[in-house]
Structures are given as structure tokens and as C-alpha cells.
Coordinates of C-alpha atoms and ligand atoms in Angstrom, one line a residue:
M164 CA -2.3 18.4 -0.9
K165 CA -3.5 17.4 -4.3
A166 CA -0.5 16.0 -6.1
I167 CA 0.1 14.4 -9.5
F168 CA 3.0 12.2 -10.6
L169 CA 3.7 12.7 -14.3
G170 CA 6.2 11.0 -16.5
P171 CA 6.5 8.2 -19.0
P172 CA 5.6 4.6 -18.3
G173 CA 8.4 3.0 -16.3
A174 CA 9.7 6.3 -14.8
G175 CA 9.2 5.0 -11.3
K176 CA 5.9 6.8 -10.4
G177 CA 4.2 3.8 -8.9
T178 CA 7.3 2.8 -6.9
Q179 CA 7.7 6.3 -5.5
A180 CA 4.0 6.8 -4.9
K181 CA 3.8 3.6 -2.9
M182 CA 6.7 4.6 -0.7
L183 CA 5.2 8.0 -0.1
A184 CA 1.7 6.8 0.5
A185 CA 3.0 4.4 3.2
D186 CA 4.9 7.3 4.9
Q187 CA 2.3 10.0 4.6
S188 CA -1.0 8.0 4.8
V189 CA -2.3 9.8 1.7
P190 CA -4.3 7.8 -0.8
H191 CA -2.3 6.7 -3.8
I192 CA -4.7 6.6 -6.7
S193 CA -3.2 4.7 -9.6
T194 CA -5.5 4.5 -12.6
G195 CA -3.4 1.6 -14.0
D196 CA -4.0 -0.4 -10.8
M197 CA -7.7 0.5 -10.7
L198 CA -8.2 -0.5 -14.3
R199 CA -6.2 -3.8 -13.8
E200 CA -8.5 -4.6 -10.9
A201 CA -11.6 -3.8 -13.0
V202 CA -10.3 -6.1 -15.8
A203 CA -9.6 -8.9 -13.3
K204 CA -13.1 -8.6 -11.8
K205 CA -14.7 -8.3 -15.3
T206 CA -16.6 -5.2 -14.3
P207 CA -18.3 -3.1 -17.1
T208 CA -15.3 -0.7 -16.9
G209 CA -12.8 -3.6 -17.1
L210 CA -14.6 -5.1 -20.1
K211 CA -14.4 -1.7 -21.9
A212 CA -10.7 -1.1 -20.9
K213 CA -9.1 -4.5 -21.5
S214 CA -8.4 -4.4 -25.3
Y215 CA -6.9 -0.9 -25.1
M216 CA -4.7 -1.8 -22.2
D217 CA -3.4 -5.0 -23.8
A218 CA -2.5 -2.9 -26.9
G219 CA -0.7 -0.2 -24.9
E220 CA -3.3 2.4 -26.0
L221 CA -5.1 4.9 -23.7
V222 CA -8.5 3.8 -22.4
P223 CA -11.1 6.3 -23.8
N224 CA -11.3 9.5 -21.9
D225 CA -15.0 9.2 -21.0
V226 CA -14.4 5.8 -19.3
I227 CA -11.3 6.8 -17.3
I228 CA -12.5 10.3 -16.4
A229 CA -15.7 9.0 -14.9
V230 CA -13.8 6.4 -12.8
V231 CA -11.3 9.0 -11.5
L232 CA -13.9 11.7 -10.7
E233 CA -16.0 9.2 -8.7
R234 CA -12.9 8.0 -6.8
L235 CA -12.0 11.6 -5.9
Q236 CA -15.4 12.0 -4.2
A237 CA -14.5 9.4 -1.6
D238 CA -13.9 10.5 2.0
D239 CA -10.3 9.5 2.1
C240 CA -9.5 12.1 -0.7
K241 CA -10.9 15.1 1.4
R242 CA -7.4 15.9 2.7
G243 CA -5.6 15.3 -0.5
Y244 CA -4.4 12.5 -2.7
L245 CA -1.6 11.4 -5.0
L246 CA -2.7 10.7 -8.6
D247 CA -0.4 8.3 -10.5
G248 CA -1.1 7.7 -14.2
F249 CA -3.8 10.4 -14.5
P250 CA -4.2 12.7 -16.3
R251 CA -2.6 11.3 -19.5
S252 CA -4.1 13.9 -21.9
I253 CA -5.0 17.5 -21.9
E254 CA -8.7 16.6 -22.0
Q255 CA -8.2 14.6 -18.7
A256 CA -6.4 17.5 -17.1
K257 CA -9.2 19.8 -18.1
A258 CA -11.7 17.4 -16.5
L259 CA -9.9 17.8 -13.2
D260 CA -9.8 21.6 -13.6
G261 CA -13.5 21.6 -14.4
K262 CA -14.3 19.9 -11.1
N263 CA -12.2 22.1 -8.9
Q264 CA -9.6 19.3 -8.6
S265 CA -6.6 21.2 -10.2
P266 CA -3.4 19.9 -8.6
D267 CA -1.4 21.9 -6.1
V268 CA 1.8 20.3 -7.3
V269 CA 2.8 18.1 -10.3
V270 CA 6.0 16.2 -10.0
Y271 CA 7.5 15.4 -13.4
F272 CA 9.8 12.4 -13.5
D273 CA 12.4 13.2 -16.1
V274 CA 14.1 10.1 -17.4
D275 CA 15.3 9.0 -20.9
E276 CA 13.6 6.3 -22.9
E277 CA 16.4 3.8 -22.8
T278 CA 16.2 3.7 -19.0
V279 CA 12.5 3.3 -19.2
V280 CA 12.6 0.4 -21.6
E281 CA 15.1 -1.4 -19.4
R282 CA 12.9 -0.8 -16.4
L283 CA 9.7 -2.0 -18.0
S284 CA 11.1 -5.1 -19.7
K285 CA 12.2 -6.5 -16.3
R286 CA 9.4 -5.2 -14.2
R287 CA 7.5 -7.8 -12.2
T288 CA 4.2 -7.0 -10.4
C289 CA 2.5 -8.9 -7.5
K290 CA -0.9 -10.3 -8.6
R291 CA -2.3 -10.0 -5.1
C292 CA -1.0 -6.7 -3.6
G293 CA 0.4 -4.8 -6.6
A294 CA 3.9 -4.5 -5.2
I295 CA 6.5 -3.6 -7.9
Y296 CA 9.8 -5.4 -8.4
H297 CA 12.6 -5.3 -10.9
L298 CA 14.6 -8.4 -11.8
T299 CA 17.9 -6.5 -11.5
Y300 CA 17.4 -3.5 -9.3
M301 CA 14.7 -4.6 -6.9
P302 CA 14.5 -8.4 -7.1
P303 CA 12.2 -10.3 -4.8
K304 CA 14.0 -12.5 -2.1
Q305 CA 12.4 -15.6 -3.6
E306 CA 12.0 -15.9 -7.3
G307 CA 8.4 -15.3 -8.5
K308 CA 7.1 -14.5 -5.0
C309 CA 6.1 -11.2 -3.4
D310 CA 8.2 -10.4 -0.3
K311 CA 5.3 -8.5 1.2
C312 CA 2.3 -10.9 0.8
G313 CA 3.7 -14.1 -0.8
G314 CA 1.5 -13.4 -3.9
E315 CA 2.6 -14.6 -7.3
L316 CA 4.7 -12.1 -9.4
F317 CA 3.8 -11.7 -13.1
H318 CA 5.1 -10.0 -16.2
R319 CA 2.5 -7.5 -17.3
S320 CA 1.3 -8.2 -20.9
D321 CA 1.8 -4.5 -21.7
D322 CA 5.5 -4.8 -20.5
Q323 CA 6.3 -6.9 -23.6
P324 CA 8.5 -5.1 -26.2
E325 CA 5.8 -4.3 -28.7
A326 CA 3.4 -2.9 -26.1
I327 CA 6.2 -0.9 -24.5
R328 CA 7.0 0.7 -27.8
E329 CA 3.4 1.6 -28.3
R330 CA 3.0 3.0 -24.8
L331 CA 6.0 5.3 -25.3
R332 CA 4.6 6.5 -28.7
V333 CA 1.3 7.2 -27.0
Y334 CA 3.1 9.0 -24.1
R335 CA 5.0 11.3 -26.6
K336 CA 1.8 12.0 -28.6
E337 CA -0.8 12.4 -25.9
T338 CA 0.8 12.9 -22.5
A339 CA 4.1 14.7 -22.8
E340 CA 2.4 18.0 -23.6
L341 CA 1.0 18.0 -20.0
V342 CA 4.5 19.0 -18.9
D343 CA 4.0 22.4 -20.6
Y344 CA 0.4 22.6 -19.5
Y345 CA 1.3 22.3 -15.8
R346 CA 4.4 24.4 -16.2
G347 CA 2.2 27.1 -17.5
A348 CA -0.1 26.7 -14.5
G349 CA 2.9 27.2 -12.3
V350 CA 2.6 23.9 -10.4
L351 CA 5.3 21.8 -12.1
T352 CA 8.4 20.5 -10.3
E353 CA 10.9 18.4 -12.4
I354 CA 13.0 15.8 -10.8
P355 CA 15.7 13.7 -12.4
A356 CA 14.5 10.2 -12.2
S357 CA 17.3 8.0 -13.5
G358 CA 19.1 7.6 -10.3
D359 CA 18.4 5.1 -7.5
V360 CA 15.1 4.7 -5.7
E361 CA 16.2 6.3 -2.4
E362 CA 17.8 9.3 -4.2
I363 CA 14.6 9.9 -6.2
H364 CA 12.5 9.5 -3.0
Q365 CA 14.4 12.4 -1.4
G366 CA 13.8 14.5 -4.5
V367 CA 10.0 13.7 -4.4
V368 CA 9.8 14.5 -0.7
K369 CA 11.5 17.9 -1.3
A370 CA 9.3 18.6 -4.4
L371 CA 6.2 18.1 -2.3
G372 CA 7.6 20.3 0.5
L373 CA 7.6 17.5 3.0
G374 CA 11.3 17.4 3.7
G375 CA 11.6 20.4 6.1
E376 CA 14.8 21.5 4.3
S377 CA 15.1 25.0 2.9
D378 CA 16.1 25.3 -0.8
S379 CA 19.5 27.0 -0.5
Ligands
ADP146 P1 5.7 3.6 -13.5 O1 4.7 3.5 -12.3 O2 6.2 5.0 -13.7 O3 5.3 2.9 -14.7 P2 7.2 1.7 -11.8 O4 7.3 2.4 -10.5 O5 6.3 0.6 -12.0 O6 7.0 2.8 -13.0 O7 8.7 1.3 -12.2 C1 9.0 0.6 -13.4 C2 10.1 -0.4 -13.2 O8 11.3 0.2 -12.8 C3 9.8 -1.4 -12.0 O9 10.3 -2.7 -12.3 C4 10.6 -0.8 -10.8 O10 10.9 -1.8 -9.9 C5 11.8 -0.2 -11.5 N1 12.3 1.0 -10.9 C6 11.5 2.0 -10.3 N2 12.3 3.0 -9.9 C7 13.6 2.6 -10.2 C8 14.9 3.2 -10.0 N3 15.0 4.4 -9.4 N4 16.0 2.5 -10.4 C9 15.8 1.3 -11.0 N5 14.7 0.7 -11.2 C10 13.6 1.4 -10.8
AMP147 P1 -0.1 2.2 -16.0 O1 -0.2 1.1 -15.0 O2 -0.2 3.5 -15.5 O3 1.1 2.0 -16.9 O4 -1.4 2.0 -17.0 C1 -1.6 0.8 -17.7 C2 -2.6 1.0 -18.8 O5 -3.9 1.5 -18.2 C3 -2.3 2.1 -19.8 O6 -1.4 1.7 -20.8 C4 -3.6 2.5 -20.3 O7 -4.1 1.5 -21.3 C5 -4.5 2.4 -19.1 N1 -4.6 3.7 -18.4 C6 -4.1 4.0 -17.2 N2 -4.3 5.3 -16.8 C7 -5.0 5.8 -17.9 C8 -5.4 7.1 -18.2 N3 -5.3 8.2 -17.4 N4 -6.0 7.3 -19.4 C9 -6.2 6.3 -20.3 N5 -5.7 5.1 -20.1 C10 -5.1 4.8 -18.9

């Protein structure tokens, strides 16, 4: 199944995608993770992307679309994938459609901005394995250290107040219209995403038709 997780930054897409990918052995393709890795390795893509990411802006479409379309050609994507953080604009969605990669299902994480700001400002990310923590809701056992791999946890530079504000502005302007785009295509499922992680996981499992439960 080709699935997309859509929603504002901080909605919990990465957290849920990682849980699901572990359960279902489906590749979790996070464009944010791919770009951060490219920046760390100073690849040509990383060098182009860095200043946009630091400012909370979208990386130019031609750069990110090329990265994603190449990734989707890999063998592990033949049986489906979970896209997290892409598409973020109508042009990106059309790039998928144009390559026969239209999603079977789009899960929209519906959450208010106040919740998202609170989540982002206390997010911590593992430098080594990318695991996601929250200082209040999902704290690591040992301060500053990843429970899974012992890697160092860091506060993303784009999780600072000014970049958060900019990312939300960009989301409203460029990305939010994808909700209607995919609703129109008949593939959108909305889930309330302000509850706790396990509750949302159940919602995602159901939205993707993996739960085995009937609707009513
Ligand atoms: P996104 O990938 O949508 O940007 P993340 O999955 O990185 O969002 O989550 C953003 C922050 O919110 C992280 O600190 C994460 O630990 C926390 N978080 C995720 N889901 C929940 C939840 N249901 N309740 C509370 N905090 C959450
Ligand atoms: P994320 O980890 O999804 O919050 O993404 C972090 C940053 O990477 C974003 O603020 C953008 O600068 C960049 N980025 C990730 N995905 C995309 C995309 N689909 N289009 C443009 N920029 C992206």
C-alpha cells in the first residue's frame, strides 16, 4: 500500500510512522530525515537544502522531488511505502501522480496549532538513529541519551520558536490545501491527533485498514 501521512509539523507523523514501520516492515520514507542526513554528510542535496531548513522554509521543489522519486524506485518500495513529510505542496503531489505513484490512502493528522507548538518546542531527536522524544510526554530514561541506541539527543534548530512560527506559516500557505486535494481524490482519512500516542496509533491502524475491525 502506498500511504502518505499528512499534517502540520509536530502532529506526530514521524512518531506514528516509526511505530507502524516497525510493526509492518514497510519502508518509512521521511523527507525531513533524508534531508537532515544529506545536510550532515554535506552532499550536494544537503548543501542546497540547509539554509531553507534552518529558516523553516520548504526546500525547492526540484530538489526534493528528485530525491523522493529516486527513493521510490528502490526495491524495498515495490510492495508499498509510507511517505512522511512529502508531498508538502500541490506541485509535489502532482509529481507523484505524474509518475504513477498516487497514494492509495492519505492519513491526515488533525491537531490544533497550540498542541503542535507545545510538542515541537520540547521535541528531542536522536543524532544517531533519529528516534523521537518529548521532554514531558515521551522523556528518555536518561537525560540527553537515546533509550534505543545510546546516541546523543539534540534540539533541532528548526524547533526553536521563530522557526516553528515560520514552519506553521508555510504549512498553512503551501501544504494545508493538500487536504482538499486528496479529499477530492477520494483517498483522505482524517484522524484526531491530539490524544495520546497509543490512541492515535489505533486510529492510524484502522485508517490503513490494518486493524481487522469492521467500521460499525
Ligand atoms: P512530526 O513528524 O509530525 O513533525 P513528531 O512525530 O516528530 O511530529 O512529534 C512531534 C513531537 O511531539 C515529538 O516531541 C513527539 O515525541 C511528540 N508527540 C508525538 N505524538 C504525541 C502525542 N500523541 N502526544 C504527545 N506528544 C506527542
Ligand atoms: P520535517 O522533519 O518533516 O519537519 O522537515 C524538516 C524540514 O525539511 C522542513 O522544514 C523543510 O525545510 C524540509 N523538508 C522536508 N520535507 C520537505 C518537502 N516535502 N518539501 C520541501 N521541504 C521539505
